[in-house]
Amino acid sequence: MSGSKDKKRRQDQKGQGAFDLRNPKEMEADQTRKKQTRTAVIVILAVVVAGLLLTIVNSHTFYRTVPALRVDGTGVSIAEMNYYLHAVSQQAAGDPDIQLERAVEMATRSTVLYRQAVAAGLTLTPEWQAQIDAEIQRFQDTAEMWDVSVDAVLIHEFGDSSARSINLNVLRRLFETAALGHMYVEHAIEERRAGYSQAELEAFYQENRDDIEFIAFRVHAIPFTPEADIPELLETEGFEPEMVTALADARAAADAIAQAARDGEEGFVEGVLESMDEEMRAWFSEEETRHSAPRSQLDALAYGDWLLADQRSEGDVTVVVGDHDVFVVLFLSADDNRYYTANVRHILIRPEEVESIDFSDPDLDFEEIDWEAIAAEEEAAQAVAEAEAEAILARWRAGAATEESFIELVREYSDDYHEGAADPGMISDINRQSNLVPEFLSWSTDTARQVGDVGIVQTQFGFHIMYFVGYNDEIYHRYALAQQGLAARDFEEWLESALEAANPRTTFFSRFAGGP
């Protein structure tokens, strides 16, 4: 009876899994099979997951969406970081860690300025949009010209590793970010300009006078020795006899030029030409003797102290003996910027281009080039352009002859006009140091210029039909420079704080920058 109960209990326990009455070897084999099955499943899952991760990592979407950098909550994608890395690598090759640091700085600045532009409600101007469209179109045109894909052009432009994650959409976004950033800098500086008192402006001007004020002069150097180490400038003791003679000859030539220069700039140039032989005259350009430089750059010159003397006045001339040359110097002017800046409009008529010579052609035979024919073609093209400019000016004079009618002609004829330009043909805030070709600058800054004056000016770019709009009468250039300098300084101080507050942090995925 008891044996029957034990048997039943054991069967019940077996059914509940409490015991396994199989042969121990069978049990061990079963456990091994289960273990192998689990391992196989894990391996398969690992392979699948690894494959998915590899596909994602190698996909363009990964690089274009996953942030490598966070700037105050804004993500900068790996692809965008690749662009910034390429930019810094063009500036200076070096340690990859240093390049990444510089790329982070560039990306942070661009992001901060872009966010400020958006917050200020700025949108791209038609001019900026046109520039961006043209840059994007350049890649497409290049691809078409080379008969390759745009991706191939991007690889050529940015390198294989970067271009695989950069496409035209990424570039457009980066260009627009940069453009809005530039716009914000101009906007923020302009906002600050009006907030300074005249006392603050004058104090800033005086503090930075040496970098703001320019001195104009003519100088001609007459070398007297090919050797170095002249012991004293004017003492001849210790000189070799031929050195004494060379110095005396150079000094005599300089004195003769100085005497001629007492008749002004023309006399100076004539005196320099008289001191030269025929071969040197052939290579001489009078513009090579004319200079304009800020006061701070004159200290190092042998004649700098003479130019910087407070009592200096127009037409003063001197001779200064340097270490290797005798200099004859004519003082023209010291500009303290007490004048109003000018605004002009212009219509540019470019001469038709003459067929150019491919100087890179290894088979080019210079003796076969008909230089006279080329010169004649260029002269004819210049004449056609000049005649067109004169006809346009005559049309303006025969019409309403107003600034508004001039603007219409700018839109219709100017080779320098871009569709959608906010202020057609306008060149604003022209000062005596503006980065303009000399002929254009001279016409615009002529003190006799009156509002409504017109004329035709020829420059290296073609023929400019000029219209003088007038002077900026709110503030003269002395304080305009101080306004700009103060506003720029204050903005840079603000930007430095803003960049620090942005707290840029690279993410785990920054290690993928530079790839794939």
Short mmCIF file of C-alpha atoms in Angstrom, two decimals:
data_model
loop_
_atom_site.label_atom_id
_atom_site.label_comp_id
_atom_site.label_asym_id
_atom_site.label_seq_id
_atom_site.Cartn_x
_atom_site.Cartn_y
_atom_site.Cartn_z
CA MET A 1 0.00 0.00 0.00
CA SER A 2 2.71 2.42 0.98
CA GLY A 3 4.78 1.47 -2.13
CA SER A 4 1.85 2.28 -4.38
CA LYS A 5 1.50 5.73 -2.74
CA ASP A 6 5.22 6.49 -3.15
CA LYS A 7 5.07 5.59 -6.82
CA LYS A 8 2.07 7.88 -7.35
CA ARG A 9 3.79 10.76 -5.49
CA ARG A 10 6.87 10.41 -7.62
CA GLN A 11 4.74 10.48 -10.79
CA ASP A 12 2.91 13.60 -9.60
CA GLN A 13 6.22 15.37 -8.82
CA LYS A 14 7.64 14.37 -12.20
CA GLY A 15 4.58 15.88 -13.87
CA GLN A 16 5.15 19.08 -11.95
CA GLY A 17 8.81 19.21 -13.07
CA ALA A 18 10.22 18.55 -9.63
CA PHE A 19 12.24 15.60 -10.83
CA ASP A 20 13.71 14.46 -14.10
CA LEU A 21 14.02 10.68 -14.12
CA ARG A 22 15.87 10.55 -17.46
CA ASN A 23 19.31 9.14 -17.78
CA PRO A 24 21.87 11.73 -16.59
CA LYS A 25 23.67 11.59 -19.97
CA GLU A 26 20.42 12.38 -21.76
CA MET A 27 19.86 15.30 -19.43
CA GLU A 28 23.37 16.70 -20.10
CA ALA A 29 22.94 16.39 -23.86
CA ASP A 30 19.58 18.16 -23.71
CA GLN A 31 21.05 21.06 -21.74
CA THR A 32 23.92 21.33 -24.24
CA ARG A 33 21.48 21.53 -27.15
CA LYS A 34 19.47 24.25 -25.45
CA LYS A 35 22.63 26.22 -24.72
CA GLN A 36 23.80 25.95 -28.32
CA THR A 37 20.39 27.09 -29.54
CA ARG A 38 20.45 30.15 -27.30
CA THR A 39 24.01 31.00 -28.42
CA ALA A 40 23.04 30.67 -32.07
CA VAL A 41 20.04 32.96 -31.59
CA ILE A 42 22.21 35.55 -29.82
CA VAL A 43 24.84 35.41 -32.56
CA ILE A 44 22.22 35.79 -35.28
CA LEU A 45 20.64 38.74 -33.48
CA ALA A 46 24.07 40.33 -32.95
CA VAL A 47 24.90 39.96 -36.64
CA VAL A 48 21.56 41.46 -37.65
CA VAL A 49 21.92 44.38 -35.22
CA ALA A 50 25.54 44.98 -36.29
CA GLY A 51 24.47 44.93 -39.92
CA LEU A 52 21.72 47.42 -39.25
CA LEU A 53 24.10 49.68 -37.32
CA LEU A 54 26.70 49.44 -40.07
CA THR A 55 24.09 50.29 -42.70
CA ILE A 56 22.90 53.27 -40.65
CA VAL A 57 26.42 54.51 -39.94
CA ASN A 58 27.40 54.22 -43.59
CA SER A 59 24.21 55.91 -44.77
CA HIS A 60 24.18 59.56 -45.77
CA THR A 61 21.10 60.12 -43.62
CA PHE A 62 23.06 59.24 -40.50
CA TYR A 63 25.72 61.86 -41.25
CA ARG A 64 23.20 64.49 -42.25
CA THR A 65 20.90 64.16 -39.25
CA VAL A 66 22.88 62.95 -36.23
CA PRO A 67 24.46 65.86 -34.28
CA ALA A 68 28.22 65.89 -33.75
CA LEU A 69 27.98 69.14 -31.79
CA ARG A 70 25.38 70.84 -29.65
CA VAL A 71 25.41 74.62 -29.33
CA ASP A 72 23.02 75.81 -26.64
CA GLY A 73 20.56 73.08 -27.62
CA THR A 74 21.00 73.42 -31.39
CA GLY A 75 22.47 70.39 -33.13
CA VAL A 76 25.21 70.62 -35.75
CA SER A 77 25.18 67.47 -37.87
CA ILE A 78 28.20 65.32 -38.67
CA ALA A 79 27.95 66.43 -42.30
CA GLU A 80 28.00 70.08 -41.27
CA MET A 81 31.00 69.43 -39.03
CA ASN A 82 32.71 67.83 -42.01
CA TYR A 83 32.22 71.11 -43.88
CA TYR A 84 33.72 73.15 -41.04
CA LEU A 85 36.60 70.68 -40.71
CA HIS A 86 37.33 71.07 -44.41
CA ALA A 87 37.31 74.88 -44.00
CA VAL A 88 39.83 74.87 -41.15
CA SER A 89 42.03 72.32 -42.89
CA GLN A 90 42.33 74.75 -45.81
CA GLN A 91 43.52 77.45 -43.42
CA ALA A 92 46.13 75.38 -41.60
CA ALA A 93 47.09 71.75 -41.64
CA GLY A 94 47.89 70.24 -38.29
CA ASP A 95 46.85 68.02 -35.45
CA PRO A 96 43.33 66.55 -35.99
CA ASP A 97 42.35 67.46 -32.42
CA ILE A 98 43.34 71.09 -33.02
CA GLN A 99 41.44 71.11 -36.30
CA LEU A 100 38.34 69.73 -34.56
CA GLU A 101 38.68 72.44 -31.90
CA ARG A 102 38.83 75.15 -34.57
CA ALA A 103 35.91 73.61 -36.45
CA VAL A 104 33.86 73.65 -33.25
CA GLU A 105 34.70 77.34 -32.78
CA MET A 106 33.64 78.11 -36.35
CA ALA A 107 30.43 76.11 -36.07
CA THR A 108 29.60 77.71 -32.73
CA ARG A 109 30.08 81.24 -34.05
CA SER A 110 28.00 80.51 -37.14
CA THR A 111 25.21 78.92 -35.09
CA VAL A 112 25.08 81.69 -32.49
CA LEU A 113 24.94 84.43 -35.12
CA TYR A 114 22.30 82.56 -37.11
CA ARG A 115 20.09 82.16 -34.05
CA GLN A 116 20.44 85.86 -33.26
CA ALA A 117 19.51 86.74 -36.86
CA VAL A 118 16.37 84.63 -36.67
CA ALA A 119 15.46 86.15 -33.29
CA ALA A 120 15.90 89.63 -34.81
CA GLY A 121 13.53 88.70 -37.65
CA LEU A 122 16.16 88.97 -40.38
CA THR A 123 15.63 87.22 -43.70
CA LEU A 124 17.98 86.84 -46.63
CA THR A 125 18.15 89.84 -48.94
CA PRO A 126 17.71 89.26 -52.70
CA GLU A 127 21.45 89.95 -53.12
CA TRP A 128 22.45 87.27 -50.61
CA GLN A 129 19.92 84.82 -52.05
CA ALA A 130 21.29 85.43 -55.54
CA GLN A 131 24.86 84.78 -54.35
CA ILE A 132 23.84 81.51 -52.70
CA ASP A 133 21.88 80.39 -55.77
CA ALA A 134 24.86 81.20 -57.96
CA GLU A 135 27.22 79.20 -55.74
CA ILE A 136 24.91 76.17 -55.77
CA GLN A 137 24.51 76.52 -59.52
CA ARG A 138 28.30 76.54 -59.88
CA PHE A 139 28.48 72.93 -58.69
CA GLN A 140 25.72 71.89 -61.06
CA ASP A 141 27.32 73.69 -64.01
CA THR A 142 30.70 72.15 -63.23
CA ALA A 143 29.15 68.68 -63.13
CA GLU A 144 27.54 69.30 -66.49
CA MET A 145 30.74 70.69 -67.98
CA TRP A 146 32.80 67.71 -66.80
CA ASP A 147 29.97 65.28 -67.61
CA VAL A 148 30.07 63.82 -64.12
CA SER A 149 27.69 63.65 -61.17
CA VAL A 150 27.33 66.50 -58.69
CA ASP A 151 28.61 64.08 -56.02
CA ALA A 152 31.83 63.71 -58.00
CA VAL A 153 32.23 67.50 -58.08
CA LEU A 154 31.65 67.69 -54.33
CA ILE A 155 34.26 64.99 -53.72
CA HIS A 156 36.70 66.98 -55.84
CA GLU A 157 35.85 70.17 -53.94
CA PHE A 158 35.74 68.92 -50.37
CA GLY A 159 37.67 65.65 -50.45
CA ASP A 160 36.39 62.10 -50.48
CA SER A 161 35.68 61.74 -46.75
CA SER A 162 33.66 64.94 -46.39
CA ALA A 163 31.82 64.94 -49.70
CA ARG A 164 30.18 61.57 -49.12
CA SER A 165 28.05 63.20 -46.45
CA ILE A 166 27.73 66.68 -48.00
CA ASN A 167 25.16 67.36 -50.68
CA LEU A 168 23.73 70.52 -52.20
CA ASN A 169 20.97 70.72 -49.59
CA VAL A 170 23.55 70.65 -46.79
CA LEU A 171 25.61 73.29 -48.57
CA ARG A 172 22.61 75.54 -49.13
CA ARG A 173 21.72 75.30 -45.43
CA LEU A 174 25.30 76.14 -44.45
CA PHE A 175 25.49 79.05 -46.91
CA GLU A 176 22.18 80.46 -45.68
CA THR A 177 23.30 80.10 -42.06
CA ALA A 178 26.52 81.96 -42.81
CA ALA A 179 24.76 84.67 -44.84
CA LEU A 180 22.22 85.38 -42.11
CA GLY A 181 25.09 85.48 -39.62
CA HIS A 182 26.87 88.12 -41.72
CA MET A 183 23.65 90.08 -41.95
CA TYR A 184 23.23 89.97 -38.18
CA VAL A 185 26.76 91.28 -37.59
CA GLU A 186 26.02 94.28 -39.82
CA HIS A 187 22.60 94.72 -38.20
CA ALA A 188 23.98 94.56 -34.64
CA ILE A 189 26.86 96.95 -35.33
CA GLU A 190 24.54 99.42 -37.06
CA GLU A 191 22.18 99.31 -34.08
CA ARG A 192 25.04 100.21 -31.75
CA ARG A 193 26.38 103.07 -33.90
CA ALA A 194 23.78 105.61 -32.84
CA GLY A 195 24.27 105.16 -29.12
CA TYR A 196 27.49 107.10 -28.56
CA SER A 197 27.98 110.73 -27.51
CA GLN A 198 30.35 113.02 -29.38
CA ALA A 199 32.66 112.98 -26.35
CA GLU A 200 32.87 109.17 -26.53
CA LEU A 201 33.49 109.30 -30.28
CA GLU A 202 36.26 111.89 -29.98
CA ALA A 203 37.91 109.95 -27.16
CA PHE A 204 37.89 106.76 -29.25
CA TYR A 205 39.24 108.64 -32.26
CA GLN A 206 42.15 110.09 -30.31
CA GLU A 207 42.90 106.70 -28.76
CA ASN A 208 43.10 105.11 -32.21
CA ARG A 209 44.35 108.10 -34.16
CA ASP A 210 47.53 106.43 -35.35
CA ASP A 211 45.57 103.63 -37.04
CA ILE A 212 42.84 105.89 -38.45
CA GLU A 213 44.69 108.91 -39.83
CA PHE A 214 46.56 108.53 -43.11
CA ILE A 215 49.51 110.54 -44.40
CA ALA A 216 50.03 110.92 -48.14
CA PHE A 217 53.51 111.47 -49.54
CA ARG A 218 55.85 110.82 -52.42
CA VAL A 219 59.23 109.17 -51.91
CA HIS A 220 62.06 108.12 -54.17
CA ALA A 221 64.98 106.00 -52.98
CA ILE A 222 68.47 106.27 -54.49
CA PRO A 223 70.64 103.30 -53.45
CA PHE A 224 74.25 104.11 -52.68
CA THR A 225 75.63 100.78 -51.45
CA PRO A 226 75.03 97.09 -51.94
CA GLU A 227 76.71 96.42 -48.59
CA ALA A 228 75.18 96.32 -45.14
CA ASP A 229 76.33 97.78 -41.81
CA ILE A 230 76.81 101.49 -42.45
CA PRO A 231 78.28 102.72 -39.11
CA GLU A 232 76.71 106.20 -39.12
CA LEU A 233 74.23 107.76 -41.47
CA LEU A 234 76.01 111.01 -42.24
CA GLU A 235 79.57 110.40 -41.07
CA THR A 236 82.02 109.05 -43.59
CA GLU A 237 84.75 107.96 -41.21
CA GLY A 238 85.40 104.25 -41.67
CA PHE A 239 83.80 104.09 -45.11
CA GLU A 240 85.68 102.73 -48.05
CA PRO A 241 86.58 105.50 -50.53
CA GLU A 242 84.17 104.15 -53.18
CA MET A 243 81.43 104.14 -50.53
CA VAL A 244 82.04 107.80 -49.79
CA THR A 245 81.79 108.60 -53.50
CA ALA A 246 78.58 106.56 -53.93
CA LEU A 247 76.97 108.30 -50.97
CA ALA A 248 77.99 111.72 -52.26
CA ASP A 249 76.58 110.96 -55.72
CA ALA A 250 73.30 109.67 -54.26
CA ARG A 251 73.01 112.70 -52.01
CA ALA A 252 73.62 115.07 -54.92
CA ALA A 253 70.94 113.32 -57.02
CA ALA A 254 68.47 113.47 -54.11
CA ASP A 255 69.17 117.18 -53.57
CA ALA A 256 68.45 117.84 -57.26
CA ILE A 257 65.08 116.00 -57.01
CA ALA A 258 64.25 117.89 -53.81
CA GLN A 259 64.93 121.19 -55.55
CA ALA A 260 62.61 120.23 -58.42
CA ALA A 261 59.97 119.04 -55.93
CA ARG A 262 59.60 122.58 -54.57
CA ASP A 263 57.36 123.09 -57.62
CA GLY A 264 55.01 120.36 -56.32
CA GLU A 265 54.26 116.80 -57.41
CA GLU A 266 54.91 117.40 -61.08
CA GLY A 267 58.34 118.82 -60.27
CA PHE A 268 59.05 115.81 -58.04
CA VAL A 269 58.22 113.36 -60.83
CA GLU A 270 60.22 115.35 -63.39
CA GLY A 271 63.21 115.44 -61.01
CA VAL A 272 63.05 111.67 -60.51
CA LEU A 273 62.95 111.09 -64.28
CA GLU A 274 65.93 113.41 -64.75
CA SER A 275 67.94 111.32 -62.30
CA MET A 276 67.39 108.12 -64.30
CA ASP A 277 69.02 106.71 -67.38
CA GLU A 278 66.94 105.84 -70.46
CA GLU A 279 66.46 102.18 -69.52
CA MET A 280 65.22 103.02 -66.01
CA ARG A 281 62.82 105.65 -67.38
CA ALA A 282 61.19 102.99 -69.55
CA TRP A 283 60.22 101.01 -66.44
CA PHE A 284 59.30 103.98 -64.24
CA SER A 285 55.73 104.60 -63.07
CA GLU A 286 55.03 107.79 -61.16
CA GLU A 287 52.39 105.98 -59.08
CA GLU A 288 55.19 103.88 -57.57
CA THR A 289 56.42 107.00 -55.77
CA ARG A 290 53.02 107.95 -54.30
CA HIS A 291 51.95 106.40 -51.00
CA SER A 292 49.27 106.75 -48.37
CA ALA A 293 49.68 104.98 -45.04
CA PRO A 294 48.33 105.16 -41.49
CA ARG A 295 50.54 106.99 -39.02
CA SER A 296 51.22 103.75 -37.12
CA GLN A 297 53.01 102.25 -40.14
CA LEU A 298 55.43 105.16 -40.57
CA ASP A 299 57.49 104.77 -37.40
CA ALA A 300 59.71 102.09 -38.87
CA LEU A 301 60.66 104.15 -41.93
CA ALA A 302 63.93 106.05 -42.05
CA TYR A 303 61.97 109.22 -42.83
CA GLY A 304 58.97 108.39 -40.61
CA ASP A 305 59.74 110.89 -37.85
CA TRP A 306 59.94 113.69 -40.41
CA LEU A 307 56.52 112.79 -41.89
CA LEU A 308 54.92 112.55 -38.44
CA ALA A 309 56.10 115.95 -37.22
CA ASP A 310 53.13 118.13 -36.20
CA GLN A 311 54.45 121.17 -38.04
CA ARG A 312 54.55 119.33 -41.37
CA SER A 313 52.57 120.99 -44.17
CA GLU A 314 51.75 120.33 -47.82
CA GLY A 315 54.71 120.76 -50.15
CA ASP A 316 57.43 120.23 -47.53
CA VAL A 317 60.37 118.28 -48.94
CA THR A 318 63.45 116.71 -47.35
CA VAL A 319 66.37 114.39 -48.01
CA VAL A 320 67.08 111.58 -45.54
CA VAL A 321 70.07 109.24 -45.59
CA GLY A 322 69.18 105.67 -44.65
CA ASP A 323 71.27 102.55 -44.17
CA HIS A 324 71.39 101.70 -47.87
CA ASP A 325 69.52 104.49 -49.67
CA VAL A 326 69.17 108.23 -49.78
CA PHE A 327 65.47 109.16 -49.72
CA VAL A 328 63.90 112.29 -51.10
CA VAL A 329 60.45 112.79 -49.57
CA LEU A 330 57.62 115.15 -50.52
CA PHE A 331 54.84 115.66 -47.96
CA LEU A 332 51.38 115.82 -49.54
CA SER A 333 48.79 115.77 -46.77
CA ALA A 334 47.80 114.51 -43.35
CA ASP A 335 44.18 113.44 -43.30
CA ASP A 336 42.41 114.00 -39.97
CA ASN A 337 39.13 112.77 -41.53
CA ARG A 338 37.27 116.04 -41.01
CA TYR A 339 35.06 115.73 -44.08
CA TYR A 340 31.74 114.24 -45.12
CA THR A 341 31.57 110.95 -47.01
CA ALA A 342 29.99 110.82 -50.46
CA ASN A 343 27.35 108.73 -52.25
CA VAL A 344 27.38 108.16 -56.01
CA ARG A 345 25.52 106.03 -58.52
CA HIS A 346 27.15 104.62 -61.62
CA ILE A 347 26.36 102.73 -64.80
CA LEU A 348 29.20 100.44 -65.88
CA ILE A 349 29.72 99.73 -69.56
CA ARG A 350 32.32 97.02 -70.06
CA PRO A 351 34.12 96.74 -73.40
CA GLU A 352 33.52 93.51 -75.26
CA GLU A 353 36.22 91.02 -74.40
CA VAL A 354 38.86 90.34 -77.02
CA GLU A 355 39.63 86.67 -77.60
CA SER A 356 42.13 85.79 -74.89
CA ILE A 357 45.42 83.97 -75.30
CA ASP A 358 45.83 80.67 -73.50
CA PHE A 359 49.24 81.18 -71.92
CA SER A 360 49.05 77.70 -70.35
CA ASP A 361 49.21 76.12 -73.80
CA PRO A 362 52.62 74.39 -74.01
CA ASP A 363 52.58 74.76 -77.80
CA LEU A 364 52.01 78.52 -77.66
CA ASP A 365 54.46 80.35 -79.91
CA PHE A 366 54.87 83.95 -78.72
CA GLU A 367 56.51 84.96 -81.99
CA GLU A 368 53.34 84.05 -83.87
CA ILE A 369 51.12 86.25 -81.70
CA ASP A 370 50.03 89.38 -83.54
CA TRP A 371 50.24 91.81 -80.62
CA GLU A 372 49.40 94.80 -82.80
CA ALA A 373 46.19 93.14 -83.99
CA ILE A 374 45.19 92.31 -80.41
CA ALA A 375 45.90 95.88 -79.31
CA ALA A 376 43.81 97.19 -82.23
CA GLU A 377 40.90 94.92 -81.28
CA GLU A 378 41.07 96.08 -77.67
CA GLU A 379 41.20 99.72 -78.75
CA ALA A 380 38.17 99.21 -81.00
CA ALA A 381 36.25 97.52 -78.16
CA GLN A 382 37.11 100.44 -75.86
CA ALA A 383 35.86 102.92 -78.46
CA VAL A 384 32.55 101.07 -78.83
CA ALA A 385 32.04 100.99 -75.04
CA GLU A 386 32.90 104.68 -74.70
CA ALA A 387 30.47 105.60 -77.46
CA GLU A 388 27.73 103.57 -75.77
CA ALA A 389 28.41 105.32 -72.44
CA GLU A 390 28.21 108.73 -74.10
CA ALA A 391 24.94 107.80 -75.82
CA ILE A 392 23.39 106.66 -72.52
CA LEU A 393 24.47 109.86 -70.78
CA ALA A 394 23.05 111.92 -73.64
CA ARG A 395 19.75 110.02 -73.35
CA TRP A 396 19.64 110.85 -69.62
CA ARG A 397 20.30 114.53 -70.27
CA ALA A 398 17.60 114.62 -72.93
CA GLY A 399 15.07 113.12 -70.55
CA ALA A 400 14.02 114.04 -67.01
CA ALA A 401 17.69 114.21 -65.94
CA THR A 402 16.84 113.18 -62.36
CA GLU A 403 18.24 110.60 -59.98
CA GLU A 404 15.13 108.46 -60.57
CA SER A 405 15.64 108.47 -64.35
CA PHE A 406 19.32 107.62 -63.80
CA ILE A 407 18.28 104.60 -61.71
CA GLU A 408 16.11 103.36 -64.58
CA LEU A 409 19.13 103.53 -66.88
CA VAL A 410 21.18 101.60 -64.31
CA ARG A 411 18.63 98.78 -64.45
CA GLU A 412 18.56 98.85 -68.22
CA TYR A 413 22.23 99.19 -69.14
CA SER A 414 24.70 98.68 -66.30
CA ASP A 415 26.93 95.60 -66.52
CA ASP A 416 27.34 95.91 -62.75
CA TYR A 417 23.62 95.67 -61.94
CA HIS A 418 22.13 92.52 -60.42
CA GLU A 419 18.40 91.85 -60.72
CA GLY A 420 16.66 92.69 -57.48
CA ALA A 421 19.42 94.95 -56.14
CA ALA A 422 17.96 97.09 -53.36
CA ASP A 423 19.67 100.34 -54.43
CA PRO A 424 20.70 100.14 -58.10
CA GLY A 425 24.12 101.52 -58.96
CA MET A 426 24.69 103.04 -55.50
CA ILE A 427 28.15 103.21 -53.93
CA SER A 428 27.68 104.64 -50.44
CA ASP A 429 29.88 106.22 -47.78
CA ILE A 430 32.85 106.83 -50.06
CA ASN A 431 35.86 108.20 -48.20
CA ARG A 432 39.39 109.01 -49.28
CA GLN A 433 40.64 105.55 -48.31
CA SER A 434 37.78 103.57 -49.86
CA ASN A 435 38.79 100.43 -51.73
CA LEU A 436 37.89 101.79 -55.16
CA VAL A 437 39.95 102.16 -58.33
CA PRO A 438 41.81 105.51 -58.30
CA GLU A 439 39.90 107.17 -61.15
CA PHE A 440 36.53 106.34 -59.59
CA LEU A 441 37.66 107.44 -56.14
CA SER A 442 39.16 110.69 -57.43
CA TRP A 443 35.93 111.71 -59.18
CA SER A 444 33.79 110.81 -56.16
CA THR A 445 35.89 112.66 -53.58
CA ASP A 446 36.58 115.81 -55.59
CA THR A 447 35.83 118.67 -53.16
CA ALA A 448 34.26 120.67 -56.00
CA ARG A 449 31.64 117.97 -56.62
CA GLN A 450 28.01 119.13 -56.44
CA VAL A 451 24.76 117.16 -56.09
CA GLY A 452 23.55 116.09 -59.52
CA ASP A 453 26.98 116.23 -61.20
CA VAL A 454 27.43 113.64 -63.94
CA GLY A 455 30.40 112.48 -65.98
CA ILE A 456 32.13 109.52 -67.59
CA VAL A 457 35.14 107.93 -65.89
CA GLN A 458 37.30 105.27 -67.51
CA THR A 459 38.82 102.60 -65.26
CA GLN A 460 40.31 99.15 -65.72
CA PHE A 461 36.75 97.76 -65.61
CA GLY A 462 35.35 99.92 -68.38
CA PHE A 463 33.45 103.21 -68.63
CA HIS A 464 31.47 104.45 -65.63
CA ILE A 465 28.65 106.94 -66.13
CA MET A 466 28.71 108.77 -62.80
CA TYR A 467 25.91 110.55 -60.91
CA PHE A 468 26.82 112.40 -57.69
CA VAL A 469 24.03 111.78 -55.16
CA GLY A 470 25.51 113.94 -52.41
CA TYR A 471 27.26 113.92 -49.05
CA ASN A 472 26.25 112.20 -45.84
CA ASP A 473 25.51 115.18 -43.63
CA GLU A 474 24.57 113.48 -40.37
CA ILE A 475 28.18 113.13 -39.24
CA TYR A 476 31.53 113.69 -40.88
CA HIS A 477 33.99 110.90 -41.52
CA ARG A 478 36.03 111.45 -38.36
CA TYR A 479 33.10 110.46 -36.16
CA ALA A 480 31.77 107.89 -38.62
CA LEU A 481 35.05 106.00 -38.20
CA ALA A 482 34.80 106.27 -34.44
CA GLN A 483 31.18 105.09 -34.53
CA GLN A 484 32.15 102.06 -36.59
CA GLY A 485 35.15 101.27 -34.42
CA LEU A 486 33.29 101.60 -31.14
CA ALA A 487 30.31 99.58 -32.37
CA ALA A 488 32.55 96.84 -33.74
CA ARG A 489 34.52 96.68 -30.49
CA ASP A 490 31.38 96.50 -28.35
CA PHE A 491 29.86 93.87 -30.62
CA GLU A 492 32.96 91.66 -30.42
CA GLU A 493 32.85 91.90 -26.63
CA TRP A 494 29.20 90.84 -26.68
CA LEU A 495 29.93 88.01 -29.12
CA GLU A 496 32.75 86.66 -26.98
CA SER A 497 30.35 86.40 -24.04
CA ALA A 498 27.62 84.87 -26.20
CA LEU A 499 29.97 82.20 -27.56
CA GLU A 500 31.04 81.28 -24.05
CA ALA A 501 27.43 81.13 -22.86
CA ALA A 502 26.49 78.90 -25.81
CA ASN A 503 28.43 76.09 -24.09
CA PRO A 504 29.34 74.08 -27.23
CA ARG A 505 29.71 70.36 -26.51
CA THR A 506 30.75 67.64 -28.92
CA THR A 507 28.66 64.49 -28.83
CA PHE A 508 29.73 60.85 -28.97
CA PHE A 509 29.15 61.02 -32.72
CA SER A 510 31.76 63.73 -33.26
CA ARG A 511 34.23 60.88 -33.73
CA PHE A 512 32.52 60.21 -37.05
CA ALA A 513 33.34 63.71 -38.30
CA GLY A 514 35.79 63.50 -41.13
CA GLY A 515 34.14 60.37 -42.49
CA PRO A 516 32.92 58.17 -43.87
#
